[in-house]
Amino acid sequence: QVQLVESGGGLVQAGGSLRLSCAASGSTFSNYVMGWFRQAPGKEREFVAAIKWGSGSPYYADSVKGRFTISRDNAKNTMYLQMNSLKPEDTAVYYCAAGRIRFTGVSTFASGYDYWGQGTQVTVSS
């Protein structure tokens, strides 16, 4: 059974950096897409970034391009989100997600993912 465990959230000042980790188990993930979503109070869950596990091809929301970097370590079954130049509007609960790859490609919608982590809080102060 697939399980995702997140870590790395915390409190940081604007302009600072954080690195989120998502430890995955229960599959080789070779045919999976894994991604990060975030949800701020009163807002819908928002796509942040995704990666094809096999190829490492990344995909980013426009709001984080140039600031965030998604990556994975196949040997450790761990996905990372390096967040630089953080802004107060980045404040949210960040969720790790995984789903089997589909012929339609990488999904930017939460419904495209089957498994979710518990979430980790990221707070950016001004």
PDB file of C-alpha atoms in Angstrom:
ATOM      1  CA  GLN A   1       0.000   0.000   0.000  1.00  0.00           C
ATOM      2  CA  VAL A   2       1.367   3.406  -0.976  1.00  0.00           C
ATOM      3  CA  GLN A   3       2.252   5.689   1.908  1.00  0.00           C
ATOM      4  CA  LEU A   4       3.576   9.245   1.743  1.00  0.00           C
ATOM      5  CA  VAL A   5       5.239  10.995   4.677  1.00  0.00           C
ATOM      6  CA  GLU A   6       6.126  14.683   4.477  1.00  0.00           C
ATOM      7  CA  SER A   7       8.597  16.782   6.414  1.00  0.00           C
ATOM      8  CA  GLY A   8      10.468  20.066   6.212  1.00  0.00           C
ATOM      9  CA  GLY A   9       7.783  22.660   6.808  1.00  0.00           C
ATOM     10  CA  GLY A  10       8.265  25.537   9.181  1.00  0.00           C
ATOM     11  CA  LEU A  11       8.382  29.271   9.711  1.00  0.00           C
ATOM     12  CA  VAL A  12      10.635  31.396   7.513  1.00  0.00           C
ATOM     13  CA  GLN A  13      11.008  35.073   6.682  1.00  0.00           C
ATOM     14  CA  ALA A  14      10.185  36.445   3.254  1.00  0.00           C
ATOM     15  CA  GLY A  15      13.073  35.855   0.873  1.00  0.00           C
ATOM     16  CA  GLY A  16      14.185  32.769   2.738  1.00  0.00           C
ATOM     17  CA  SER A  17      14.238  29.119   1.717  1.00  0.00           C
ATOM     18  CA  LEU A  18      12.807  25.788   2.797  1.00  0.00           C
ATOM     19  CA  ARG A  19      13.202  22.253   1.501  1.00  0.00           C
ATOM     20  CA  LEU A  20      10.258  19.895   1.761  1.00  0.00           C
ATOM     21  CA  SER A  21      10.678  16.133   1.613  1.00  0.00           C
ATOM     22  CA  CYS A  22       8.196  13.383   0.796  1.00  0.00           C
ATOM     23  CA  ALA A  23       9.239   9.850   1.683  1.00  0.00           C
ATOM     24  CA  ALA A  24       7.285   7.335  -0.384  1.00  0.00           C
ATOM     25  CA  SER A  25       6.832   3.604   0.143  1.00  0.00           C
ATOM     26  CA  GLY A  26       4.738   0.765  -1.228  1.00  0.00           C
ATOM     27  CA  SER A  27       5.735   0.957  -4.900  1.00  0.00           C
ATOM     28  CA  THR A  28       8.688   1.378  -7.226  1.00  0.00           C
ATOM     29  CA  PHE A  29       6.830   4.410  -8.597  1.00  0.00           C
ATOM     30  CA  SER A  30       8.268   3.858 -12.057  1.00  0.00           C
ATOM     31  CA  ASN A  31       4.832   4.376 -13.608  1.00  0.00           C
ATOM     32  CA  TYR A  32       3.801   7.195 -11.258  1.00  0.00           C
ATOM     33  CA  VAL A  33       3.537  10.935 -11.321  1.00  0.00           C
ATOM     34  CA  MET A  34       4.247  12.615  -8.003  1.00  0.00           C
ATOM     35  CA  GLY A  35       3.492  16.185  -7.117  1.00  0.00           C
ATOM     36  CA  TRP A  36       3.036  18.938  -4.595  1.00  0.00           C
ATOM     37  CA  PHE A  37      -0.160  20.827  -3.851  1.00  0.00           C
ATOM     38  CA  ARG A  38      -0.836  23.564  -1.334  1.00  0.00           C
ATOM     39  CA  GLN A  39      -3.901  24.900   0.401  1.00  0.00           C
ATOM     40  CA  ALA A  40      -4.221  28.188   2.246  1.00  0.00           C
ATOM     41  CA  PRO A  41      -7.108  28.963   4.619  1.00  0.00           C
ATOM     42  CA  GLY A  42     -10.271  29.730   2.687  1.00  0.00           C
ATOM     43  CA  LYS A  43      -8.759  28.719  -0.648  1.00  0.00           C
ATOM     44  CA  GLU A  44      -8.958  25.662  -2.862  1.00  0.00           C
ATOM     45  CA  ARG A  45      -6.133  23.172  -3.090  1.00  0.00           C
ATOM     46  CA  GLU A  46      -3.657  24.505  -5.642  1.00  0.00           C
ATOM     47  CA  PHE A  47      -1.205  22.691  -7.896  1.00  0.00           C
ATOM     48  CA  VAL A  48       2.419  23.625  -7.242  1.00  0.00           C
ATOM     49  CA  ALA A  49       4.662  21.182  -9.114  1.00  0.00           C
ATOM     50  CA  ALA A  50       4.835  17.602 -10.362  1.00  0.00           C
ATOM     51  CA  ILE A  51       7.441  15.171 -11.616  1.00  0.00           C
ATOM     52  CA  LYS A  52       7.394  11.996 -13.668  1.00  0.00           C
ATOM     53  CA  TRP A  53       9.149   9.468 -11.483  1.00  0.00           C
ATOM     54  CA  GLY A  54      10.801   7.584 -14.303  1.00  0.00           C
ATOM     55  CA  SER A  55      12.143  10.432 -16.411  1.00  0.00           C
ATOM     56  CA  GLY A  56      12.371  13.182 -13.807  1.00  0.00           C
ATOM     57  CA  SER A  57      10.572  15.620 -16.094  1.00  0.00           C
ATOM     58  CA  PRO A  58       9.288  18.522 -13.972  1.00  0.00           C
ATOM     59  CA  TYR A  59       6.169  20.661 -14.276  1.00  0.00           C
ATOM     60  CA  TYR A  60       5.505  23.906 -12.401  1.00  0.00           C
ATOM     61  CA  ALA A  61       2.676  26.266 -11.700  1.00  0.00           C
ATOM     62  CA  ASP A  62       3.329  29.748 -13.081  1.00  0.00           C
ATOM     63  CA  SER A  63       3.288  31.198  -9.572  1.00  0.00           C
ATOM     64  CA  VAL A  64       6.402  29.260  -8.530  1.00  0.00           C
ATOM     65  CA  LYS A  65       8.440  29.049 -11.734  1.00  0.00           C
ATOM     66  CA  GLY A  66      11.988  30.218 -11.184  1.00  0.00           C
ATOM     67  CA  ARG A  67      11.683  29.957  -7.401  1.00  0.00           C
ATOM     68  CA  PHE A  68      10.783  26.325  -6.666  1.00  0.00           C
ATOM     69  CA  THR A  69      12.542  23.184  -7.856  1.00  0.00           C
ATOM     70  CA  ILE A  70      11.048  19.694  -7.723  1.00  0.00           C
ATOM     71  CA  SER A  71      13.307  16.657  -7.743  1.00  0.00           C
ATOM     72  CA  ARG A  72      13.422  13.028  -6.698  1.00  0.00           C
ATOM     73  CA  ASP A  73      15.931  10.476  -5.458  1.00  0.00           C
ATOM     74  CA  ASN A  74      14.923   7.111  -6.894  1.00  0.00           C
ATOM     75  CA  ALA A  75      17.213   5.137  -4.595  1.00  0.00           C
ATOM     76  CA  LYS A  76      15.625   6.701  -1.515  1.00  0.00           C
ATOM     77  CA  ASN A  77      12.066   6.871  -2.889  1.00  0.00           C
ATOM     78  CA  THR A  78      12.021  10.490  -1.791  1.00  0.00           C
ATOM     79  CA  MET A  79      10.716  13.585  -3.528  1.00  0.00           C
ATOM     80  CA  TYR A  80      11.856  17.102  -2.705  1.00  0.00           C
ATOM     81  CA  LEU A  81      10.578  20.610  -3.186  1.00  0.00           C
ATOM     82  CA  GLN A  82      13.272  23.251  -2.855  1.00  0.00           C
ATOM     83  CA  MET A  83      11.566  26.577  -2.222  1.00  0.00           C
ATOM     84  CA  ASN A  84      13.614  29.756  -2.629  1.00  0.00           C
ATOM     85  CA  SER A  85      12.699  33.447  -2.537  1.00  0.00           C
ATOM     86  CA  LEU A  86       9.652  32.642  -0.467  1.00  0.00           C
ATOM     87  CA  LYS A  87       6.803  35.127  -0.304  1.00  0.00           C
ATOM     88  CA  PRO A  88       4.033  35.562   2.277  1.00  0.00           C
ATOM     89  CA  GLU A  89       1.542  34.339  -0.334  1.00  0.00           C
ATOM     90  CA  ASP A  90       3.357  30.989  -0.331  1.00  0.00           C
ATOM     91  CA  THR A  91       1.986  30.384   3.165  1.00  0.00           C
ATOM     92  CA  ALA A  92      -0.116  27.219   3.085  1.00  0.00           C
ATOM     93  CA  VAL A  93      -0.291  23.586   4.047  1.00  0.00           C
ATOM     94  CA  TYR A  94       1.753  21.687   1.479  1.00  0.00           C
ATOM     95  CA  TYR A  95       0.706  18.181   0.461  1.00  0.00           C
ATOM     96  CA  CYS A  96       2.634  15.441  -1.288  1.00  0.00           C
ATOM     97  CA  ALA A  97       0.597  13.438  -3.805  1.00  0.00           C
ATOM     98  CA  ALA A  98       1.096  10.410  -6.040  1.00  0.00           C
ATOM     99  CA  GLY A  99      -0.854   8.851  -8.882  1.00  0.00           C
ATOM    100  CA  ARG A 100      -0.395   6.308 -11.617  1.00  0.00           C
ATOM    101  CA  ILE A 101       0.567   7.942 -14.867  1.00  0.00           C
ATOM    102  CA  ARG A 102      -2.216   8.315 -17.396  1.00  0.00           C
ATOM    103  CA  PHE A 103      -2.275   8.525 -21.148  1.00  0.00           C
ATOM    104  CA  THR A 104      -3.538  12.088 -20.772  1.00  0.00           C
ATOM    105  CA  GLY A 105      -0.271  13.054 -19.084  1.00  0.00           C
ATOM    106  CA  VAL A 106       0.565  14.924 -15.886  1.00  0.00           C
ATOM    107  CA  SER A 107      -2.456  16.262 -14.039  1.00  0.00           C
ATOM    108  CA  THR A 108      -2.617  19.682 -12.385  1.00  0.00           C
ATOM    109  CA  PHE A 109      -5.834  18.730 -10.595  1.00  0.00           C
ATOM    110  CA  ALA A 110      -6.086  17.028  -7.227  1.00  0.00           C
ATOM    111  CA  SER A 111      -8.469  14.479  -8.729  1.00  0.00           C
ATOM    112  CA  GLY A 112      -5.594  13.163 -10.828  1.00  0.00           C
ATOM    113  CA  TYR A 113      -3.813  11.767  -7.778  1.00  0.00           C
ATOM    114  CA  ASP A 114      -4.665   8.692  -5.740  1.00  0.00           C
ATOM    115  CA  TYR A 115      -2.513   9.004  -2.625  1.00  0.00           C
ATOM    116  CA  TRP A 116      -1.799  11.916  -0.313  1.00  0.00           C
ATOM    117  CA  GLY A 117       0.488  12.797   2.542  1.00  0.00           C
ATOM    118  CA  GLN A 118      -0.684  14.358   5.778  1.00  0.00           C
ATOM    119  CA  GLY A 119       0.470  17.857   4.876  1.00  0.00           C
ATOM    120  CA  THR A 120       3.153  20.105   6.317  1.00  0.00           C
ATOM    121  CA  GLN A 121       2.694  23.741   7.284  1.00  0.00           C
ATOM    122  CA  VAL A 122       4.774  26.422   5.578  1.00  0.00           C
ATOM    123  CA  THR A 123       4.498  29.921   7.007  1.00  0.00           C
ATOM    124  CA  VAL A 124       6.295  32.883   5.429  1.00  0.00           C
ATOM    125  CA  SER A 125       6.403  36.091   7.432  1.00  0.00           C
ATOM    126  CA  SER A 126       6.889  39.545   5.931  1.00  0.00           C
TER     127      SER A 126
END
